[in-house]
Short mmCIF file of C-alpha atoms in Angstrom, two decimals:
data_model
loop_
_atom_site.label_atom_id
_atom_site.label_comp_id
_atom_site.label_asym_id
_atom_site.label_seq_id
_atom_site.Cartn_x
_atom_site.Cartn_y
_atom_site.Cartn_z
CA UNK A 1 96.48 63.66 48.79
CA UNK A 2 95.98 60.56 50.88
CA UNK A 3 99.58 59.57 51.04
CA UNK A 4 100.81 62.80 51.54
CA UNK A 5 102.96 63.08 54.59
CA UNK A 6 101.23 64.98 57.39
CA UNK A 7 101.60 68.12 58.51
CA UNK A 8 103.04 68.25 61.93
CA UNK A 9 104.26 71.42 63.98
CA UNK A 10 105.42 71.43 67.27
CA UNK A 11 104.49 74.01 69.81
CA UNK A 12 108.07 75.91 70.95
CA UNK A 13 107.60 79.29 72.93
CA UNK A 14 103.84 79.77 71.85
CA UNK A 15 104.50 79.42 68.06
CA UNK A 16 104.07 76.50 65.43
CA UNK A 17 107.27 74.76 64.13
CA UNK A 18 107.66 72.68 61.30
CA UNK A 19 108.59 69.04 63.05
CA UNK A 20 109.37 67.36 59.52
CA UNK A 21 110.64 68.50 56.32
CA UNK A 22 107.21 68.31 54.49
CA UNK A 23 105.60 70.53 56.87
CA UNK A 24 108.64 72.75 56.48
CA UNK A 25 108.13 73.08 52.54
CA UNK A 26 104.29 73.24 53.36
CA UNK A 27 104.65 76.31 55.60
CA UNK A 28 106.97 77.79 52.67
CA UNK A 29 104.51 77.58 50.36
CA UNK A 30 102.05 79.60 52.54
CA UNK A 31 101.16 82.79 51.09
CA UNK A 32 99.69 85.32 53.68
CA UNK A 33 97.15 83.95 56.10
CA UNK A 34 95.71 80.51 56.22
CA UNK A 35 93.96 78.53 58.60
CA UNK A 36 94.96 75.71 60.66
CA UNK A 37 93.03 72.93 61.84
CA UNK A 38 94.60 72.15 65.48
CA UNK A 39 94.07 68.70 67.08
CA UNK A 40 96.26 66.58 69.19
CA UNK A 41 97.97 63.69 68.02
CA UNK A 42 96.61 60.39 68.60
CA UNK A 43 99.19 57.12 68.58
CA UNK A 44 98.18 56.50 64.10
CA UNK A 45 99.12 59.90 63.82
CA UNK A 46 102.15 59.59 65.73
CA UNK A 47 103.16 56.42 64.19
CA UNK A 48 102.71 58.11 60.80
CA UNK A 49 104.89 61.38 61.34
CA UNK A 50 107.49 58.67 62.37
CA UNK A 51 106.76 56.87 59.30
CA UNK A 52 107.16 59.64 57.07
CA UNK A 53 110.46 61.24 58.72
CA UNK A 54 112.10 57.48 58.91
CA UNK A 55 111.66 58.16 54.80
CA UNK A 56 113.15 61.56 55.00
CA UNK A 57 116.25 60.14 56.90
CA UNK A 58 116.48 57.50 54.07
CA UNK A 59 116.10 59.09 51.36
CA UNK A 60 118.18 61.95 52.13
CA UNK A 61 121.19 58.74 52.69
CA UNK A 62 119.59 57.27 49.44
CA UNK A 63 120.46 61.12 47.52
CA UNK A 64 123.89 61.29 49.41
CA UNK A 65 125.42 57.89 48.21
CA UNK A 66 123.72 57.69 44.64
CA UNK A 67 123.57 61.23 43.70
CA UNK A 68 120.50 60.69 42.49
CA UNK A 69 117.28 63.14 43.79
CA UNK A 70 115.64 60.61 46.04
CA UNK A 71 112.52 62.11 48.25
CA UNK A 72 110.18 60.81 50.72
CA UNK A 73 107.76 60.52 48.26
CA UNK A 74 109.64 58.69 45.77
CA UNK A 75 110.72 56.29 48.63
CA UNK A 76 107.28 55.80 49.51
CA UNK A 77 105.62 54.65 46.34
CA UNK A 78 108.72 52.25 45.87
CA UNK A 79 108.31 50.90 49.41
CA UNK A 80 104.72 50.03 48.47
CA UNK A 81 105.77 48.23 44.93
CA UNK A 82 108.42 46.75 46.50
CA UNK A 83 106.93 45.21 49.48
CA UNK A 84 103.84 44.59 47.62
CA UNK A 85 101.09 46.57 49.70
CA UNK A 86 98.13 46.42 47.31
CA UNK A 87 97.21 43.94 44.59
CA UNK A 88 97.81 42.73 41.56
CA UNK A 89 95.67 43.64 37.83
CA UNK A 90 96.17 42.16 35.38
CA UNK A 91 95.91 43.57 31.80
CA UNK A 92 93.83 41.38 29.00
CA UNK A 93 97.72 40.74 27.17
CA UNK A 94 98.59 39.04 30.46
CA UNK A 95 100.85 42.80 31.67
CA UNK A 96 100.46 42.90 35.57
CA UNK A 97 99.91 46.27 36.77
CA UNK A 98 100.49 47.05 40.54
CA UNK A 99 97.28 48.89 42.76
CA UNK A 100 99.40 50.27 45.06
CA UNK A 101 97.00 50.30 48.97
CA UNK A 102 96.98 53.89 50.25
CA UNK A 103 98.06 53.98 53.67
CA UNK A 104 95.90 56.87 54.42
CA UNK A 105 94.06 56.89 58.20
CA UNK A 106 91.17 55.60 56.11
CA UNK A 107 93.08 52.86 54.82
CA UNK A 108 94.89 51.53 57.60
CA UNK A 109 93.90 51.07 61.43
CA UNK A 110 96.85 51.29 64.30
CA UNK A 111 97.51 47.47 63.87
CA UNK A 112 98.32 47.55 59.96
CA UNK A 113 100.42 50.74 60.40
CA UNK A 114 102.13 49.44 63.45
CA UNK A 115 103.30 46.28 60.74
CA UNK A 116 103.58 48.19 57.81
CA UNK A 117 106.18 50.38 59.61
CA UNK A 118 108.08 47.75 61.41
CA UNK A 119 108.30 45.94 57.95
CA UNK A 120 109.56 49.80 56.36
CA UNK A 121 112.24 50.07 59.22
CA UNK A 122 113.25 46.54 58.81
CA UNK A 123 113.72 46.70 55.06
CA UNK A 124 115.14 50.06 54.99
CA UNK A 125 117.75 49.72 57.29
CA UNK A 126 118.99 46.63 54.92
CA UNK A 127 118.97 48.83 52.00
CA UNK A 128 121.13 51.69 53.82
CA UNK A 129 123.31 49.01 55.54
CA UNK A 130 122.81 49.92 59.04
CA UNK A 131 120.86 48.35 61.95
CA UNK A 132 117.18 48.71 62.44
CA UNK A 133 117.99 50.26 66.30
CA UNK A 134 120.52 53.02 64.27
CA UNK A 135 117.54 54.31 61.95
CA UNK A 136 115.71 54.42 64.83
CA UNK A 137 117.94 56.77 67.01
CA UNK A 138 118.34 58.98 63.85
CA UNK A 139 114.44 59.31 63.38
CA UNK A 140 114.12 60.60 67.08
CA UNK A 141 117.44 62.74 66.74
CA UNK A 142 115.31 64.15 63.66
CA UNK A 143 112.48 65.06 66.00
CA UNK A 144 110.71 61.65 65.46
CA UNK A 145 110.29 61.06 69.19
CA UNK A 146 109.45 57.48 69.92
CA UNK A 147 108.29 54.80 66.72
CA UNK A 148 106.21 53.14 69.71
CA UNK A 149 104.40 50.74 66.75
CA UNK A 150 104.95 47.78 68.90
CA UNK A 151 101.84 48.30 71.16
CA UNK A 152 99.14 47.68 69.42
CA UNK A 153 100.33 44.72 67.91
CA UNK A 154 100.81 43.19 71.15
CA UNK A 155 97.48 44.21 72.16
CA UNK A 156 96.40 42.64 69.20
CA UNK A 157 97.83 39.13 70.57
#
C-alpha cells in the first residue's frame, strides 16, 4: 500500500525494535521467519516516520476525547479530503468526487512532504487544541526524533 505508514525499527542492543505503532502491529503479524530489507534512512523517510507517528499521537487524543476508534489511517485519508491534496472529478449529474494524491515517495519529493507536514502539524494541533511546538515535543517523546521538514524548504528559497 502506498500510503501505508512505514516500517521503522530501531537498532537497541543488536536487535530490531518497533519505533512506531504500525511497525509494532506489523512485527505482530509476523509468522515465523521473514525477511527484511535493511537500508538507512534518508531525510523523506525520516520526515515520513514523523509524519505518520504525529497521526498516531492524534488520533490516539482524537479516540480518548470522542470515544470513537480513530487510527492513523483514518486520520490520514481525512487529512487528505480535508486539506484537499488531490483533485477534484466530477460525476456527469454534476456529484464531485475527491482523488485523494498519494503521498507515497513516488508521489512526493522532500519539498512537498516538508509542506504537506508542516500544513498536518499546523492543522492538527488546532483540531486537538494545543500548540503546534506541544505536538511536536510529544512526537519526539514518542520516538519521533526531530520533524526537521523545515530544510528543504529553505533550500528551496
Amino acid at each position: 500500500m502506498p500510503d501505508a505508514p512505514p516500517i521503522i525499527c530501531e537498532q537497541v542492543l543488536g536487535t530490531l525494535r518497533p519505533a512506531n505503532a504500525y511497525s509494532a502491529e506489523a512485527i505482530k503479524a509476523i509468522d515465523g521467519r521473514c525477511v527484511v530489507k535493511v537500508t538507512k534512512m534518508r531525510r523523506n523517510q525520516r520526515r515520513r516516520a514523523w509524519y505518520w507517528i504525529m497521526l498516531d499521537v492524534v488520533a490516539q487524543q482524537l479516540a480518548d476525547t470522542t470515544g470513537t476508534p480513530w487510527d492513523a489511517e483514518t486520520l490520514h485519508d481525512d487529512l487528505r479530503d480535508r486539506l484537499k491534496l488531490g483533485k477534484p472529478l466530477r460525476t456527469p449529474n454534476g456529484r464531485t468526487v475527491w482523488k485523494r494524491q498519494s503521498t507515497s515517495d513516488r508521489s512526493m519529493n522532500e519539498i512537498e512532504r516538508a509542506r504537506w507536514t508542516d500544513r498536518v502539524a499546523t492543522y492538527l494541533s488546532r483540531q486537538i487544541g494545543v500548540e503546534v511546538h506541544q505536538l511536536i515535543d510529544e512526537v519526539r517523546a514518542r520516538g519521533g526524533g526531530e520533524p526537521d521538514w523545515r530544510e528543504p524548504m529553505e533550500k528551496a528559497a
